Coordinates of C-alpha atoms in Angstrom, one line a residue:
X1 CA 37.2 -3.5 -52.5
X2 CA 35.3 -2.9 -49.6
X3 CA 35.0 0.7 -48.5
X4 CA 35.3 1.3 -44.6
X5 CA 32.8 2.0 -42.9
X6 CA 30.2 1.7 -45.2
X7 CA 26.9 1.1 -44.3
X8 CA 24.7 -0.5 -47.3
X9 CA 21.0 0.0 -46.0
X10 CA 21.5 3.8 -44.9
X11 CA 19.1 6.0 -45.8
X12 CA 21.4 9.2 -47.9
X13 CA 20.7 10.5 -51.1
X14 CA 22.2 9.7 -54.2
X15 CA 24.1 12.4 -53.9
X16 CA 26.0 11.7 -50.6
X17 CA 26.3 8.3 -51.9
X18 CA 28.8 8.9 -54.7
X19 CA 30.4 11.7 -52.5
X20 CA 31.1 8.9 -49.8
X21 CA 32.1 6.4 -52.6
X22 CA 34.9 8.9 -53.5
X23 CA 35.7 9.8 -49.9
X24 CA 36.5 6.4 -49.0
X25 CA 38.3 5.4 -51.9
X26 CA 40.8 8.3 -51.8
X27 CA 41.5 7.7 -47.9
X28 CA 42.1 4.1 -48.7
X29 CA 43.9 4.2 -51.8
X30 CA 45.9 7.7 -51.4
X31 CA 45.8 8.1 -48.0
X32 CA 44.2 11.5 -48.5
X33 CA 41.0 13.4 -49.1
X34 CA 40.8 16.2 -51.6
X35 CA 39.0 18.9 -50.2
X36 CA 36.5 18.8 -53.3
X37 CA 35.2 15.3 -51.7
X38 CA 35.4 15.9 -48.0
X39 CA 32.2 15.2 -46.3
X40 CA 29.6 17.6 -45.3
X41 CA 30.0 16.2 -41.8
X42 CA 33.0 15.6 -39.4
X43 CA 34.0 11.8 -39.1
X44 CA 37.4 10.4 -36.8
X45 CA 38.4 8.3 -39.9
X46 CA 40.3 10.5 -42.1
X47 CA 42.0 12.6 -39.3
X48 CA 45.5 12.0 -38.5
X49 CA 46.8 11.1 -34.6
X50 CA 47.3 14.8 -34.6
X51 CA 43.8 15.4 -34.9
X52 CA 44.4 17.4 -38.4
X53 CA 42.3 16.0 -41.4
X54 CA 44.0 14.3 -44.1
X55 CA 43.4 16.4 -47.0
X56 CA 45.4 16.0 -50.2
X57 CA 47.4 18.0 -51.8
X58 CA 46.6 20.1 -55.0
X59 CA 48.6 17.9 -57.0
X60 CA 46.9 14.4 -56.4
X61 CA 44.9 14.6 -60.0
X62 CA 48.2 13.8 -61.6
X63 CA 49.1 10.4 -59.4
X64 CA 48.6 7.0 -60.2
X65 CA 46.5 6.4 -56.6
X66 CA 44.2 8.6 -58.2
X67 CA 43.5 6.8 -61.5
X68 CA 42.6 3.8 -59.4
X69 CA 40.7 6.0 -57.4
X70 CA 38.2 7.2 -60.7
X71 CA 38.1 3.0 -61.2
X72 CA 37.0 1.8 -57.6
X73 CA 34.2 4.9 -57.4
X74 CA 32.6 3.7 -60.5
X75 CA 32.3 0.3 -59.2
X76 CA 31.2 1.6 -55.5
X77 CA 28.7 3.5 -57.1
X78 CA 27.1 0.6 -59.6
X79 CA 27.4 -1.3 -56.7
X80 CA 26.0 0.7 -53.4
X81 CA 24.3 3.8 -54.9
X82 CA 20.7 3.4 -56.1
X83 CA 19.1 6.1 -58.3
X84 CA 17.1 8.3 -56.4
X85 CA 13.1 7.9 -56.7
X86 CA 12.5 11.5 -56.2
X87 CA 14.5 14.9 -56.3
X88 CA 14.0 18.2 -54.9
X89 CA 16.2 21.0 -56.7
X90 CA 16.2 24.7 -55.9
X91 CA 17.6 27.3 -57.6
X92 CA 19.3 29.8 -54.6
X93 CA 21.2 32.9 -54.2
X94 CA 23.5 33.1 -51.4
X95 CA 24.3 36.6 -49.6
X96 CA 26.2 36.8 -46.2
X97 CA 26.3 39.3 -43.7
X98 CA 28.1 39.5 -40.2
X99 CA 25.5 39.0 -37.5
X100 CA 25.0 40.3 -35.1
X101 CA 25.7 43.7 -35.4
X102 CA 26.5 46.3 -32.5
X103 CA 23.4 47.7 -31.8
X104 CA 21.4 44.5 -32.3
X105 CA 23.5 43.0 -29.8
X106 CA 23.2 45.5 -27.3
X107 CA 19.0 46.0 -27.6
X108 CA 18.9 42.0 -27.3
X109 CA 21.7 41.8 -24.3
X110 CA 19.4 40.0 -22.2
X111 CA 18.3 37.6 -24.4
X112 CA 22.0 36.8 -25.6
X113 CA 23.0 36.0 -22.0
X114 CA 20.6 33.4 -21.6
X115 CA 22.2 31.0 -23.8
X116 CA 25.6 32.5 -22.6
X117 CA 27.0 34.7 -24.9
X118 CA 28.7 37.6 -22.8
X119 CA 29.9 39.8 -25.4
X120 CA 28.7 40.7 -29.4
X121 CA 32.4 39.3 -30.4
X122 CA 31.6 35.9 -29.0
X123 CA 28.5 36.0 -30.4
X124 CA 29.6 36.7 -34.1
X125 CA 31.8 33.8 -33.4
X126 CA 29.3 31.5 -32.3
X127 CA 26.0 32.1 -34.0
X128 CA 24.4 32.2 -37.1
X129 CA 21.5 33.7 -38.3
X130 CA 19.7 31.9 -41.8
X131 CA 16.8 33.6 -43.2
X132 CA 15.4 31.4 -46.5
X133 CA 13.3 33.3 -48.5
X134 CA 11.7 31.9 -51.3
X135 CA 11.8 34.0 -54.9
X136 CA 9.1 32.3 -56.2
X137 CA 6.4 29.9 -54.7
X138 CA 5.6 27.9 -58.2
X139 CA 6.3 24.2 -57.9
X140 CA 7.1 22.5 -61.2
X141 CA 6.9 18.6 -60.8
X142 CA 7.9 16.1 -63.2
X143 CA 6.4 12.8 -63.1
X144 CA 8.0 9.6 -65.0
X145 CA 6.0 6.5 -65.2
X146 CA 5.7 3.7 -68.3
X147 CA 4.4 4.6 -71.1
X148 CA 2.1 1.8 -71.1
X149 CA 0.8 0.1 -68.1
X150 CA 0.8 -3.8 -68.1
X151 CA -3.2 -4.1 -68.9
X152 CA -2.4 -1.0 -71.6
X153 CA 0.0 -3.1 -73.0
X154 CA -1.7 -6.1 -73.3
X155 CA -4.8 -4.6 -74.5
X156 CA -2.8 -2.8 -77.5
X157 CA -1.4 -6.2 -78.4
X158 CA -4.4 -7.8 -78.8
X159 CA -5.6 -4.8 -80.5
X160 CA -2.6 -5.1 -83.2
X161 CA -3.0 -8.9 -83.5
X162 CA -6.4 -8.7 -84.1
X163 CA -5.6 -6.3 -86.4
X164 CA -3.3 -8.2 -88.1
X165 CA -5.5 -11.7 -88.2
X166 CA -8.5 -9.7 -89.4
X167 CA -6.4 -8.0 -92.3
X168 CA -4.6 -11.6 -93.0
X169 CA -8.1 -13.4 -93.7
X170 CA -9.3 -10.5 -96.1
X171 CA -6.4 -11.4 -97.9
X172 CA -6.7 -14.8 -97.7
X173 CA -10.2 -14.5 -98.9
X174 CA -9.1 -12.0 -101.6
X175 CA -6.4 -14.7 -102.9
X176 CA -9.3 -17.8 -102.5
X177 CA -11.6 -15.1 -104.3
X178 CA -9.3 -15.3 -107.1
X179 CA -7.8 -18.6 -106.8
X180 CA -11.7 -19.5 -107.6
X181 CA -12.3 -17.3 -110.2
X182 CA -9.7 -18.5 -112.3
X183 CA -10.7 -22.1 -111.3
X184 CA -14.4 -21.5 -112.7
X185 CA -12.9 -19.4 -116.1
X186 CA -10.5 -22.4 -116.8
X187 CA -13.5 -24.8 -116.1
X188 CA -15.5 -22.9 -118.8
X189 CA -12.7 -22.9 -121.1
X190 CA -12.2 -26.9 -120.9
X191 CA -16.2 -26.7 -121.4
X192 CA -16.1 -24.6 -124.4
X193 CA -13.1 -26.4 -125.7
X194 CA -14.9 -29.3 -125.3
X195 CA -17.8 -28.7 -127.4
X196 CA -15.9 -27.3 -130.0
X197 CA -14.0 -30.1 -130.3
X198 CA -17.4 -32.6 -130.6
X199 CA -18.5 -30.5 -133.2
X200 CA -15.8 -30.3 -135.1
X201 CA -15.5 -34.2 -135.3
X202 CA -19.2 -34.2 -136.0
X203 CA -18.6 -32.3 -139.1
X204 CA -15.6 -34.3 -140.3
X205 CA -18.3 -37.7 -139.8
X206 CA -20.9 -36.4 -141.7
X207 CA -18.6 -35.2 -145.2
X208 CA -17.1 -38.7 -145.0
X209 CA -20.5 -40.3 -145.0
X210 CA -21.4 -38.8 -148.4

């Protein structure tokens, strides 16, 4: 399936990836979004003529659209979504308060009006202050890379073949070692056995004789 409007050589995190994967294939197969998959950004395809968004309802889990929905994201995502080389995470706490209040508003009038907000209501309507404070400024990184690096690799197979040969000819030796030795002990025997024999049959000459 091809997902509308994908773009293969966009630069998003793996992340938004598989969040897009899902987007599309719910607004193509169900003709809905759930709202747990909307985009962190606006876009014109999944709004109705009526301008509305075209979110699911609660009870879209349970449909058939939505098995085949599971199915087509897991092939979008083999397919388009590359695992990310690096990752930042950040553990955060989120607190909220209305801004601006009264009296801010009214010792910073002037600067409000510049950008042309008249009144403190329009302004809590309009603005947003985010302060980002940091609880901690230790940075942990993790760093994955092979375990052995090509001229590593080779150098510890050569290492474990030449193990391997060297420990092969000492046994090879150690077998000619004895291979020989019983050689030479059976050649002493057939020597000994020899002369015992010849001078047994010289005895059995001699008592003849007389």
């Amino acid at each position: 399936m091809a997902y509308y409007p994908y773009e293969p050589h966009r630069d998003i995190s793996c992340k938004l990836c598989d969040r897009e994967c899902a987007f599309n294939a719910s607004l193509l197969m169900c003709r809905c979004v759930r709202r747990d998959i909307a985009l962190p950004y606006e876009v014109e395809w999944d709004k109705e003529p009526s301008g509305k968004r075209r979110f699911c309802d609660n009870d879209i889990t349970f449909t058939r659209c939505w098995v085949r929905v599971l199915d087509e994201v897991e092939k979008c995502i083999d397919k388009h979504c590359k695992k990310q080389c690096w990752e930042d995470q950040y553990e955060v706490s989120i607190t909220q308060d209305p801004w601006p209040d009264p009296y801010f508003f009214e010792e910073e009038k002037e600067k409000f009006k510049r950008i042309d907000i008249r009144n403190f209501r329009e302004a809590r309507n309009n603005l947003t202050k985010i302060r980002i404070v940091f609880g901690t400024l230790n940075k942990i990184t993790y760093r994955h890379r092979a375990k052995y690096e090509q001229i590593e690799l080779f150098s510890y197979m050569g290492g474990f073949i030449g193990i391997w040969i060297g420990v092969s000819f000492l046994n090879v030796l150690d077998y000619g070692t004895v291979l020989a030795n019983w050689l030479i002990r059976r050649i002493r025997q057939y020597r000994e056995d020899k002369k015992f024999a010849a001078a047994l049959s010289g005895g059995f000459d001699d008592g003849t004789k007389h």
